[in-house]
Amino acid sequence: MKKVTCTAPVNIAVIKYWGKRNEELILPINSSLSVTLHQDQLKTTTTVAANRDFPEDRIWLNGKEDNINHPRLQSCLREIRRLARKRRSSGDDNISKILNYKVHICSVNNFPTAAGLASSAAGYACLVYSLARLYGVEGELSEIARQGSGSACRSMYGGFVQWIMGEREDGKDSLAQQVEPENHWPELRILILVASAEKKHVGSTAGMQTSVKTSPLLKHRAESVVPGRMEEMIEAIKKKDFEAFGQLTMKDSNQFHATCLDTYPPIFYLNQVSQRIIGLVHRYNAYYGTTKIAYSFDAGPNAVIFTLDPTVNEFVEIVKRSFPPESNGDP
Ligand SMILES: Nc1ncnc2c1ncn2[C@@H]1O[C@H](COP(=O)(O)OP(=O)(O)OP(=O)(O)O)[C@@H](O)[C@H]1O
Ligand SMILES: C[C@@](O)(CCOP(=O)(O)OP(=O)(O)O)CC(=O)O
């Protein structure tokens, strides 16, 4: 038996991906950019084992058996095995044996699954990386992780990562690329305020399909807004300019949720707690006359807060005062 265990962190998009031009290959209608969290925070841990006694491939997600025939899971397995076969044909005998075995995959998220906290990103990045290690496959793996879940390709790298949308129909140029490494902006802090750990009603995949079909705002965003924002965001990150970084992050999150509202029928991911957090952040920044805190919301009500180290304690105190424990269900 051969067994490998790996971990992969969640990434939080500050320029959001929303909408595909190819559903099967998972090719996006716009580029996106994210910050990958540290390995010791929100993460997936996956163990993959290959054994000659396993009669079939199987997967367990958070302790419960899941559907191994899920097309996205099958795409990742097929692509990694294809690369492994290529390696075998170039003379690597160790791989031959394992390629004849079935695999068991066991994956655990240390945070809520399918609650808008990018579990599919960490989950598929971890799956692809673990399988690659099992089969001794190396090289550009973001293209395979992308076929599990679009946002997963960005979790293949640490630090600040862009997913370049690409132009080719076969998706070979739709890849993740590190913009700056993990240690680039050590003062940057990310806090997650969990407004609800419930599974969301409209998943990202289905939600963005409806948006592509019905939202004129999404088309405008992809064609005329995101290209400029990608450039501005990369510059803000390179210069460690929090004012620019924070404002772009909030504006992009707001526009993403505006496209959800522009979708027909509309999709609501934010709830009253999210709206109160947005108000709190803007009041805090207005008080200081500068952007000291920024928020971003994925496809769910949970807030991701970006700030710099000296601001953390004061802001956390304000959140605690605004959402006392007895107000139940709040962060
Ligand atoms: N550890 C994992 N291993 C494999 N697949 C996973 C894992 N975690 C989540 N997934 C898959 O991802 C799905 C959830 O993805 P979905 O996009 O709906 O939510 P999310 O990723 O938590 O939120 P969002 O992408 O909006 O931030 C799960 O139903 C499961 O199929
Ligand atoms: C709002 C988002 O988090 C949407 C993520 O969508 P997914 O990557 O989960 O969607 P699929 O490609 O269909 O699996 C924004 C982002 O992470 O860029």
mmCIF file of C-alpha atoms and ligand atoms in Angstrom:
data_model
loop_
_atom_site.group_PDB
_atom_site.id
_atom_site.type_symbol
_atom_site.label_atom_id
_atom_site.label_comp_id
_atom_site.label_asym_id
_atom_site.label_seq_id
_atom_site.Cartn_x
_atom_site.Cartn_y
_atom_site.Cartn_z
ATOM 1 C CA MET A 1 0.000 0.000 0.000
ATOM 2 C CA LYS A 2 1.146 3.535 -0.716
ATOM 3 C CA LYS A 3 -0.334 6.383 1.305
ATOM 4 C CA VAL A 4 0.107 10.173 1.154
ATOM 5 C CA THR A 5 -1.351 12.926 3.358
ATOM 6 C CA CYS A 6 -1.352 16.615 2.369
ATOM 7 C CA THR A 7 -3.001 19.832 3.468
ATOM 8 C CA ALA A 8 -4.161 22.795 1.386
ATOM 9 C CA PRO A 9 -5.414 26.165 2.604
ATOM 10 C CA VAL A 10 -8.449 28.165 1.590
ATOM 11 C CA ASN A 11 -8.024 31.203 -0.655
ATOM 12 C CA ILE A 12 -10.168 34.326 -0.490
ATOM 13 C CA ALA A 13 -10.752 36.197 -3.738
ATOM 14 C CA VAL A 14 -10.343 39.972 -3.650
ATOM 15 C CA ILE A 15 -11.218 40.162 -7.362
ATOM 16 C CA LYS A 16 -13.987 37.609 -7.728
ATOM 17 C CA TYR A 17 -14.475 34.826 -10.243
ATOM 18 C CA TRP A 18 -18.148 34.491 -11.146
ATOM 19 C CA GLY A 19 -19.195 32.943 -14.449
ATOM 20 C CA LYS A 20 -17.850 30.339 -16.869
ATOM 21 C CA ARG A 21 -17.417 30.356 -20.619
ATOM 22 C CA ASN A 22 -16.920 26.570 -20.625
ATOM 23 C CA GLU A 23 -18.682 24.498 -17.955
ATOM 24 C CA GLU A 24 -16.849 21.238 -18.518
ATOM 25 C CA LEU A 25 -13.287 22.567 -18.537
ATOM 26 C CA ILE A 26 -14.224 25.282 -16.002
ATOM 27 C CA LEU A 27 -12.983 28.274 -17.979
ATOM 28 C CA PRO A 28 -13.950 31.648 -16.488
ATOM 29 C CA ILE A 29 -15.341 34.781 -18.121
ATOM 30 C CA ASN A 30 -12.876 36.948 -16.182
ATOM 31 C CA SER A 31 -9.543 36.704 -14.425
ATOM 32 C CA SER A 32 -9.517 36.758 -10.612
ATOM 33 C CA LEU A 33 -7.090 37.314 -7.769
ATOM 34 C CA SER A 34 -6.939 35.917 -4.253
ATOM 35 C CA VAL A 35 -4.987 35.677 -1.042
ATOM 36 C CA THR A 36 -4.170 32.156 0.138
ATOM 37 C CA LEU A 37 -4.443 31.715 3.903
ATOM 38 C CA HIS A 38 -1.680 30.086 5.948
ATOM 39 C CA GLN A 39 -1.588 26.290 6.180
ATOM 40 C CA ASP A 40 -2.421 26.377 9.910
ATOM 41 C CA GLN A 41 -5.754 28.186 9.468
ATOM 42 C CA LEU A 42 -8.755 27.189 7.320
ATOM 43 C CA LYS A 43 -7.561 24.096 5.535
ATOM 44 C CA THR A 44 -8.350 20.712 4.043
ATOM 45 C CA THR A 45 -6.396 17.594 4.990
ATOM 46 C CA THR A 46 -6.559 14.742 2.505
ATOM 47 C CA THR A 47 -5.134 11.247 2.693
ATOM 48 C CA VAL A 48 -4.989 9.141 -0.459
ATOM 49 C CA ALA A 49 -4.045 5.485 -0.400
ATOM 50 C CA ALA A 50 -3.517 3.008 -3.242
ATOM 51 C CA ASN A 51 -3.747 -0.690 -2.461
ATOM 52 C CA ARG A 52 -4.020 -3.810 -4.601
ATOM 53 C CA ASP A 53 -6.823 -5.061 -2.292
ATOM 54 C CA PHE A 54 -9.110 -2.080 -2.962
ATOM 55 C CA PRO A 55 -11.816 -3.288 -5.397
ATOM 56 C CA GLU A 56 -12.871 0.242 -6.375
ATOM 57 C CA ASP A 57 -12.065 3.951 -6.001
ATOM 58 C CA ARG A 58 -13.876 5.511 -3.018
ATOM 59 C CA ILE A 59 -14.002 8.892 -1.259
ATOM 60 C CA TRP A 60 -15.019 10.026 2.234
ATOM 61 C CA LEU A 61 -15.679 13.713 2.877
ATOM 62 C CA ASN A 62 -15.693 14.819 6.533
ATOM 63 C CA GLY A 63 -16.131 11.204 7.634
ATOM 64 C CA LYS A 64 -19.082 10.395 5.339
ATOM 65 C CA GLU A 65 -18.809 8.472 2.106
ATOM 66 C CA ASP A 66 -19.338 10.750 -0.909
ATOM 67 C CA ASN A 67 -20.015 10.081 -4.572
ATOM 68 C CA ILE A 68 -16.795 9.020 -6.313
ATOM 69 C CA ASN A 69 -18.549 9.308 -9.676
ATOM 70 C CA HIS A 70 -18.951 13.065 -9.353
ATOM 71 C CA PRO A 71 -17.798 14.299 -12.802
ATOM 72 C CA ARG A 72 -15.374 16.862 -11.334
ATOM 73 C CA LEU A 73 -13.751 14.289 -9.094
ATOM 74 C CA GLN A 74 -13.487 11.940 -12.072
ATOM 75 C CA SER A 75 -11.851 14.707 -14.175
ATOM 76 C CA CYS A 76 -9.147 15.234 -11.545
ATOM 77 C CA LEU A 77 -8.510 11.498 -11.107
ATOM 78 C CA ARG A 78 -8.422 10.925 -14.881
ATOM 79 C CA GLU A 79 -6.040 13.831 -15.559
ATOM 80 C CA ILE A 80 -3.574 12.897 -12.812
ATOM 81 C CA ARG A 81 -3.586 9.247 -13.916
ATOM 82 C CA ARG A 82 -3.025 10.381 -17.513
ATOM 83 C CA LEU A 83 0.082 12.340 -16.438
ATOM 84 C CA ALA A 84 1.239 9.340 -14.379
ATOM 85 C CA ARG A 85 0.896 7.049 -17.412
ATOM 86 C CA LYS A 86 2.959 9.504 -19.441
ATOM 87 C CA ARG A 87 5.662 9.324 -16.785
ATOM 88 C CA ARG A 88 5.504 5.532 -16.735
ATOM 89 C CA SER A 89 6.020 5.394 -20.483
ATOM 90 C CA SER A 90 9.173 7.450 -19.974
ATOM 91 C CA GLY A 91 10.524 4.580 -17.854
ATOM 92 C CA ASP A 92 9.379 5.094 -14.223
ATOM 93 C CA ASP A 93 8.525 1.536 -13.049
ATOM 94 C CA ASN A 94 7.339 2.395 -9.514
ATOM 95 C CA ILE A 95 4.333 4.152 -10.958
ATOM 96 C CA SER A 96 3.222 1.092 -12.987
ATOM 97 C CA LYS A 97 2.247 -0.854 -9.891
ATOM 98 C CA ILE A 98 0.201 1.932 -8.291
ATOM 99 C CA LEU A 99 -1.512 2.746 -11.564
ATOM 100 C CA ASN A 100 -3.079 -0.712 -11.478
ATOM 101 C CA TYR A 101 -4.476 -0.149 -7.979
ATOM 102 C CA LYS A 102 -7.671 1.618 -6.950
ATOM 103 C CA VAL A 103 -7.506 4.546 -4.505
ATOM 104 C CA HIS A 104 -9.275 5.452 -1.280
ATOM 105 C CA ILE A 105 -9.513 9.196 -0.579
ATOM 106 C CA CYS A 106 -10.269 10.599 2.850
ATOM 107 C CA SER A 107 -10.723 14.362 3.112
ATOM 108 C CA VAL A 108 -11.557 16.600 6.075
ATOM 109 C CA ASN A 109 -12.181 20.348 6.183
ATOM 110 C CA ASN A 110 -11.463 22.059 9.531
ATOM 111 C CA PHE A 111 -14.177 24.669 8.768
ATOM 112 C CA PRO A 112 -17.793 24.648 7.461
ATOM 113 C CA THR A 113 -18.214 22.889 4.092
ATOM 114 C CA ALA A 114 -20.273 24.550 1.320
ATOM 115 C CA ALA A 115 -20.980 27.619 3.465
ATOM 116 C CA GLY A 116 -19.312 30.179 1.206
ATOM 117 C CA LEU A 117 -15.888 29.745 2.777
ATOM 118 C CA ALA A 118 -14.228 28.281 -0.313
ATOM 119 C CA SER A 119 -14.279 24.633 0.808
ATOM 120 C CA SER A 120 -14.270 23.487 -2.818
ATOM 121 C CA ALA A 121 -11.094 25.524 -3.408
ATOM 122 C CA ALA A 122 -9.089 23.971 -0.569
ATOM 123 C CA GLY A 123 -10.773 20.588 -1.155
ATOM 124 C CA TYR A 124 -9.901 20.134 -4.820
ATOM 125 C CA ALA A 125 -6.463 21.765 -4.513
ATOM 126 C CA CYS A 126 -5.668 19.269 -1.761
ATOM 127 C CA LEU A 127 -7.083 16.335 -3.704
ATOM 128 C CA VAL A 128 -5.067 17.107 -6.831
ATOM 129 C CA TYR A 129 -1.869 17.748 -4.905
ATOM 130 C CA SER A 130 -2.232 14.542 -2.843
ATOM 131 C CA LEU A 131 -2.954 12.432 -5.939
ATOM 132 C CA ALA A 132 0.018 14.010 -7.722
ATOM 133 C CA ARG A 133 2.264 13.056 -4.807
ATOM 134 C CA LEU A 134 0.842 9.514 -4.748
ATOM 135 C CA TYR A 135 1.583 8.991 -8.439
ATOM 136 C CA GLY A 136 4.845 10.981 -8.431
ATOM 137 C CA VAL A 137 3.483 13.550 -10.868
ATOM 138 C CA GLU A 138 5.080 17.005 -10.930
ATOM 139 C CA GLY A 139 4.720 20.280 -12.774
ATOM 140 C CA GLU A 140 1.801 22.582 -13.555
ATOM 141 C CA LEU A 141 -1.137 21.196 -11.568
ATOM 142 C CA SER A 142 -3.364 24.288 -11.368
ATOM 143 C CA GLU A 143 -4.929 23.320 -14.702
ATOM 144 C CA ILE A 144 -6.122 20.046 -13.150
ATOM 145 C CA ALA A 145 -7.271 21.619 -9.854
ATOM 146 C CA ARG A 146 -9.266 24.127 -11.943
ATOM 147 C CA GLN A 147 -11.232 21.225 -13.387
ATOM 148 C CA GLY A 148 -12.308 20.262 -9.851
ATOM 149 C CA SER A 149 -13.448 23.753 -8.900
ATOM 150 C CA GLY A 150 -12.414 27.001 -10.583
ATOM 151 C CA SER A 151 -11.247 28.709 -7.407
ATOM 152 C CA ALA A 152 -9.172 25.622 -6.475
ATOM 153 C CA CYS A 153 -6.494 26.481 -9.033
ATOM 154 C CA ARG A 154 -5.561 29.531 -6.925
ATOM 155 C CA SER A 155 -5.049 27.414 -3.767
ATOM 156 C CA MET A 156 -2.189 25.564 -5.497
ATOM 157 C CA TYR A 157 0.033 28.546 -4.624
ATOM 158 C CA GLY A 158 0.601 30.525 -1.445
ATOM 159 C CA GLY A 159 0.548 34.297 -1.066
ATOM 160 C CA PHE A 160 -1.184 36.483 -3.657
ATOM 161 C CA VAL A 161 -2.349 34.505 -6.660
ATOM 162 C CA GLN A 162 -4.019 35.434 -9.918
ATOM 163 C CA TRP A 163 -6.018 33.076 -12.106
ATOM 164 C CA ILE A 164 -5.427 34.274 -15.633
ATOM 165 C CA MET A 165 -8.623 33.602 -17.570
ATOM 166 C CA GLY A 166 -6.816 32.632 -20.803
ATOM 167 C CA GLU A 167 -8.210 32.665 -24.317
ATOM 168 C CA ARG A 168 -7.705 29.174 -25.675
ATOM 169 C CA GLU A 169 -10.663 26.870 -26.087
ATOM 170 C CA ASP A 170 -8.770 23.910 -24.626
ATOM 171 C CA GLY A 171 -8.043 25.888 -21.431
ATOM 172 C CA LYS A 172 -4.273 25.315 -21.568
ATOM 173 C CA ASP A 173 -3.658 29.019 -20.848
ATOM 174 C CA SER A 174 -6.235 29.316 -18.035
ATOM 175 C CA LEU A 175 -3.816 28.929 -15.138
ATOM 176 C CA ALA A 176 -2.989 30.212 -11.673
ATOM 177 C CA GLN A 177 0.147 32.268 -11.168
ATOM 178 C CA GLN A 178 1.717 33.629 -8.001
ATOM 179 C CA VAL A 179 1.794 37.434 -7.949
ATOM 180 C CA GLU A 180 3.706 37.749 -4.654
ATOM 181 C CA PRO A 181 4.824 35.070 -2.158
ATOM 182 C CA GLU A 182 3.478 34.366 1.373
ATOM 183 C CA ASN A 183 6.022 36.601 3.115
ATOM 184 C CA HIS A 184 5.442 39.646 0.912
ATOM 185 C CA TRP A 185 3.072 41.588 3.206
ATOM 186 C CA PRO A 186 3.641 40.295 6.754
ATOM 187 C CA GLU A 187 1.492 43.009 8.423
ATOM 188 C CA LEU A 188 -1.621 41.969 6.467
ATOM 189 C CA ARG A 189 -4.178 40.167 8.649
ATOM 190 C CA ILE A 190 -7.285 38.239 7.653
ATOM 191 C CA LEU A 191 -10.176 37.626 10.061
ATOM 192 C CA ILE A 192 -13.199 35.479 9.317
ATOM 193 C CA LEU A 193 -16.479 36.488 10.945
ATOM 194 C CA VAL A 194 -18.840 33.536 10.710
ATOM 195 C CA ALA A 195 -22.387 34.858 10.355
ATOM 196 C CA SER A 196 -23.771 31.422 9.497
ATOM 197 C CA ALA A 197 -22.134 28.007 9.144
ATOM 198 C CA GLU A 198 -25.162 26.585 7.332
ATOM 199 C CA LYS A 199 -24.904 25.071 3.853
ATOM 200 C CA LYS A 200 -25.876 27.800 1.391
ATOM 201 C CA HIS A 201 -29.118 27.557 -0.601
ATOM 202 C CA VAL A 202 -27.626 28.311 -4.018
ATOM 203 C CA GLY A 203 -24.201 26.762 -4.686
ATOM 204 C CA SER A 204 -21.572 28.781 -6.568
ATOM 205 C CA THR A 205 -21.731 26.535 -9.632
ATOM 206 C CA ALA A 206 -25.491 26.859 -10.091
ATOM 207 C CA GLY A 207 -25.552 30.505 -9.036
ATOM 208 C CA MET A 208 -22.995 31.614 -11.587
ATOM 209 C CA GLN A 209 -24.733 29.628 -14.346
ATOM 210 C CA THR A 210 -27.930 31.622 -13.784
ATOM 211 C CA SER A 211 -25.948 34.885 -13.588
ATOM 212 C CA VAL A 212 -24.228 34.198 -16.926
ATOM 213 C CA LYS A 213 -27.605 33.546 -18.534
ATOM 214 C CA THR A 214 -29.506 36.481 -17.078
ATOM 215 C CA SER A 215 -27.321 39.302 -15.714
ATOM 216 C CA PRO A 216 -26.321 42.155 -18.052
ATOM 217 C CA LEU A 217 -24.301 43.601 -15.166
ATOM 218 C CA LEU A 218 -22.143 40.463 -15.048
ATOM 219 C CA LYS A 219 -21.267 40.830 -18.734
ATOM 220 C CA HIS A 220 -20.344 44.481 -18.216
ATOM 221 C CA ARG A 221 -18.290 43.563 -15.143
ATOM 222 C CA ALA A 222 -16.332 40.818 -16.924
ATOM 223 C CA GLU A 223 -15.618 42.838 -20.047
ATOM 224 C CA SER A 224 -15.202 46.388 -18.794
ATOM 225 C CA VAL A 225 -14.510 46.398 -15.047
ATOM 226 C CA VAL A 226 -12.385 43.410 -14.038
ATOM 227 C CA PRO A 227 -9.480 43.857 -16.520
ATOM 228 C CA GLY A 228 -8.668 47.317 -15.082
ATOM 229 C CA ARG A 229 -9.213 46.153 -11.504
ATOM 230 C CA MET A 230 -6.794 43.238 -11.935
ATOM 231 C CA GLU A 231 -4.038 45.692 -12.908
ATOM 232 C CA GLU A 232 -4.861 48.103 -10.078
ATOM 233 C CA MET A 233 -5.017 45.282 -7.547
ATOM 234 C CA ILE A 234 -1.661 43.832 -8.581
ATOM 235 C CA GLU A 235 -0.104 47.285 -8.265
ATOM 236 C CA ALA A 236 -1.686 47.845 -4.817
ATOM 237 C CA ILE A 237 -0.344 44.469 -3.626
ATOM 238 C CA LYS A 238 3.138 45.065 -5.004
ATOM 239 C CA LYS A 239 3.265 48.502 -3.316
ATOM 240 C CA LYS A 240 1.570 47.185 -0.124
ATOM 241 C CA ASP A 241 -0.882 50.070 -0.464
ATOM 242 C CA PHE A 242 -3.667 49.069 1.958
ATOM 243 C CA GLU A 243 -5.915 52.019 1.074
ATOM 244 C CA ALA A 244 -6.039 50.958 -2.597
ATOM 245 C CA PHE A 245 -6.116 47.232 -1.773
ATOM 246 C CA GLY A 246 -8.962 47.652 0.722
ATOM 247 C CA GLN A 247 -11.112 49.889 -1.462
ATOM 248 C CA LEU A 248 -10.770 47.627 -4.499
ATOM 249 C CA THR A 249 -11.531 44.567 -2.375
ATOM 250 C CA MET A 250 -14.750 46.066 -0.998
ATOM 251 C CA LYS A 251 -15.870 47.454 -4.356
ATOM 252 C CA ASP A 252 -15.308 44.116 -6.041
ATOM 253 C CA SER A 253 -17.180 42.197 -3.354
ATOM 254 C CA ASN A 254 -20.046 44.692 -3.621
ATOM 255 C CA GLN A 255 -20.172 44.401 -7.405
ATOM 256 C CA PHE A 256 -20.181 40.615 -7.200
ATOM 257 C CA HIS A 257 -23.195 40.743 -4.872
ATOM 258 C CA ALA A 258 -24.812 43.330 -7.147
ATOM 259 C CA THR A 259 -24.521 40.839 -10.040
ATOM 260 C CA CYS A 260 -26.219 38.264 -7.795
ATOM 261 C CA LEU A 261 -29.086 40.691 -7.266
ATOM 262 C CA ASP A 262 -29.099 41.432 -11.015
ATOM 263 C CA THR A 263 -29.456 37.685 -11.667
ATOM 264 C CA TYR A 264 -33.004 36.556 -12.422
ATOM 265 C CA PRO A 265 -34.389 35.170 -10.183
ATOM 266 C CA PRO A 266 -32.101 37.105 -7.808
ATOM 267 C CA ILE A 267 -29.648 35.392 -5.480
ATOM 268 C CA PHE A 268 -29.144 36.736 -1.943
ATOM 269 C CA TYR A 269 -25.984 35.586 -0.221
ATOM 270 C CA LEU A 270 -25.661 38.405 2.311
ATOM 271 C CA ASN A 271 -27.903 38.486 5.389
ATOM 272 C CA GLN A 272 -28.651 41.146 7.996
ATOM 273 C CA VAL A 273 -25.508 40.325 9.960
ATOM 274 C CA SER A 274 -23.414 40.774 6.796
ATOM 275 C CA GLN A 275 -25.059 44.134 6.167
ATOM 276 C CA ARG A 276 -24.373 45.254 9.733
ATOM 277 C CA ILE A 277 -20.717 44.307 9.326
ATOM 278 C CA ILE A 278 -20.515 46.318 6.094
ATOM 279 C CA GLY A 279 -21.983 49.340 7.915
ATOM 280 C CA LEU A 280 -19.593 48.896 10.840
ATOM 281 C CA VAL A 281 -16.531 48.783 8.555
ATOM 282 C CA HIS A 282 -17.534 51.922 6.676
ATOM 283 C CA ARG A 283 -18.235 53.808 9.940
ATOM 284 C CA TYR A 284 -14.861 52.711 11.325
ATOM 285 C CA ASN A 285 -13.009 53.860 8.199
ATOM 286 C CA ALA A 286 -14.963 57.141 8.102
ATOM 287 C CA TYR A 287 -14.001 57.804 11.740
ATOM 288 C CA TYR A 288 -10.297 57.491 10.866
ATOM 289 C CA GLY A 289 -10.715 59.192 7.492
ATOM 290 C CA THR A 290 -8.854 56.364 5.765
ATOM 291 C CA THR A 291 -9.373 52.711 4.806
ATOM 292 C CA LYS A 292 -8.097 50.715 7.799
ATOM 293 C CA ILE A 293 -10.459 47.752 7.374
ATOM 294 C CA ALA A 294 -11.872 46.041 4.299
ATOM 295 C CA TYR A 295 -14.485 43.299 3.949
ATOM 296 C CA SER A 296 -15.149 40.693 1.297
ATOM 297 C CA PHE A 297 -18.012 38.180 1.042
ATOM 298 C CA ASP A 298 -18.008 35.076 -1.145
ATOM 299 C CA ALA A 299 -21.180 33.175 -1.989
ATOM 300 C CA GLY A 300 -22.427 33.268 1.607
ATOM 301 C CA PRO A 301 -23.036 35.651 4.515
ATOM 302 C CA ASN A 302 -19.656 35.160 6.237
ATOM 303 C CA ALA A 303 -17.370 38.190 6.276
ATOM 304 C CA VAL A 304 -13.684 38.054 5.486
ATOM 305 C CA ILE A 305 -11.986 41.073 7.054
ATOM 306 C CA PHE A 306 -8.657 42.387 5.794
ATOM 307 C CA THR A 307 -6.618 44.767 7.922
ATOM 308 C CA LEU A 308 -3.086 45.510 9.088
ATOM 309 C CA ASP A 309 -1.676 44.154 12.340
ATOM 310 C CA PRO A 310 -1.951 47.324 14.526
ATOM 311 C CA THR A 311 -5.695 47.617 13.824
ATOM 312 C CA VAL A 312 -6.714 44.022 14.698
ATOM 313 C CA ASN A 313 -7.273 44.332 18.458
ATOM 314 C CA GLU A 314 -9.321 47.516 18.334
ATOM 315 C CA PHE A 315 -11.540 46.216 15.527
ATOM 316 C CA VAL A 316 -12.112 42.843 17.230
ATOM 317 C CA GLU A 317 -13.207 44.694 20.402
ATOM 318 C CA ILE A 318 -15.663 46.772 18.374
ATOM 319 C CA VAL A 319 -17.087 43.635 16.705
ATOM 320 C CA LYS A 320 -17.483 41.953 20.114
ATOM 321 C CA ARG A 321 -19.309 45.003 21.463
ATOM 322 C CA SER A 322 -21.537 45.230 18.377
ATOM 323 C CA PHE A 323 -22.383 41.512 18.407
ATOM 324 C CA PRO A 324 -22.522 40.448 22.087
ATOM 325 C CA PRO A 325 -22.757 36.657 22.651
ATOM 326 C CA GLU A 326 -26.361 36.898 23.908
ATOM 327 C CA SER A 327 -27.462 38.196 20.485
ATOM 328 C CA ASN A 328 -27.222 34.509 19.397
ATOM 329 C CA GLY A 329 -26.298 33.483 15.876
ATOM 330 C CA ASP A 330 -24.174 36.578 15.305
ATOM 331 C CA PRO A 331 -20.367 36.408 14.859
HETATM 332 N N1 LIG B 1 -12.325 18.445 1.154
HETATM 333 C C1 LIG B 1 -13.019 18.303 0.029
HETATM 334 N N2 LIG B 1 -12.670 17.356 -0.873
HETATM 335 C C2 LIG B 1 -13.349 17.218 -2.034
HETATM 336 N N3 LIG B 1 -14.413 17.980 -2.378
HETATM 337 C C3 LIG B 1 -14.803 18.934 -1.510
HETATM 338 C C4 LIG B 1 -14.133 19.156 -0.274
HETATM 339 N N4 LIG B 1 -14.740 20.168 0.368
HETATM 340 C C5 LIG B 1 -15.759 20.570 -0.417
HETATM 341 N N5 LIG B 1 -15.797 19.841 -1.540
HETATM 342 C C6 LIG B 1 -16.792 19.941 -2.632
HETATM 343 O O1 LIG B 1 -17.156 21.292 -2.783
HETATM 344 C C7 LIG B 1 -18.573 21.458 -2.611
HETATM 345 C C8 LIG B 1 -18.870 22.829 -1.990
HETATM 346 O O2 LIG B 1 -18.550 23.817 -2.936
HETATM 347 P P1 LIG B 1 -19.323 25.211 -3.022
HETATM 348 O O3 LIG B 1 -18.676 26.004 -4.078
HETATM 349 O O4 LIG B 1 -20.801 24.952 -3.088
HETATM 350 O O5 LIG B 1 -19.068 25.853 -1.572
HETATM 351 P P2 LIG B 1 -17.790 26.573 -1.006
HETATM 352 O O6 LIG B 1 -16.601 26.191 -1.837
HETATM 353 O O7 LIG B 1 -17.699 26.240 0.457
HETATM 354 O O8 LIG B 1 -18.119 28.126 -1.143
HETATM 355 P P3 LIG B 1 -17.567 29.262 -2.169
HETATM 356 O O9 LIG B 1 -16.836 28.601 -3.283
HETATM 357 O O10 LIG B 1 -18.763 29.972 -2.613
HETATM 358 O O11 LIG B 1 -16.688 30.136 -1.312
HETATM 359 C C9 LIG B 1 -18.958 20.289 -1.705
HETATM 360 O O12 LIG B 1 -20.324 19.974 -1.845
HETATM 361 C C10 LIG B 1 -18.040 19.168 -2.237
HETATM 362 O O13 LIG B 1 -18.568 18.585 -3.412
HETATM 363 C C1 LIG B 2 -17.714 33.638 -4.963
HETATM 364 C C2 LIG B 2 -16.478 32.818 -5.333
HETATM 365 O O1 LIG B 2 -16.000 32.209 -4.166
HETATM 366 C C3 LIG B 2 -16.904 31.784 -6.353
HETATM 367 C C4 LIG B 2 -16.135 30.525 -6.342
HETATM 368 O O2 LIG B 2 -16.751 29.594 -7.161
HETATM 369 P P1 LIG B 2 -16.270 28.063 -7.229
HETATM 370 O O3 LIG B 2 -14.836 27.997 -7.580
HETATM 371 O O4 LIG B 2 -16.684 27.363 -5.982
HETATM 372 O O5 LIG B 2 -17.150 27.567 -8.450
HETATM 373 P P2 LIG B 2 -16.929 26.316 -9.406
HETATM 374 O O6 LIG B 2 -15.832 26.635 -10.364
HETATM 375 O O7 LIG B 2 -18.254 26.113 -10.094
HETATM 376 O O8 LIG B 2 -16.578 25.160 -8.496
HETATM 377 C C5 LIG B 2 -15.462 33.795 -5.917
HETATM 378 C C6 LIG B 2 -14.028 33.331 -6.034
HETATM 379 O O9 LIG B 2 -13.566 32.483 -5.255
HETATM 380 O O10 LIG B 2 -13.339 33.886 -6.910
#
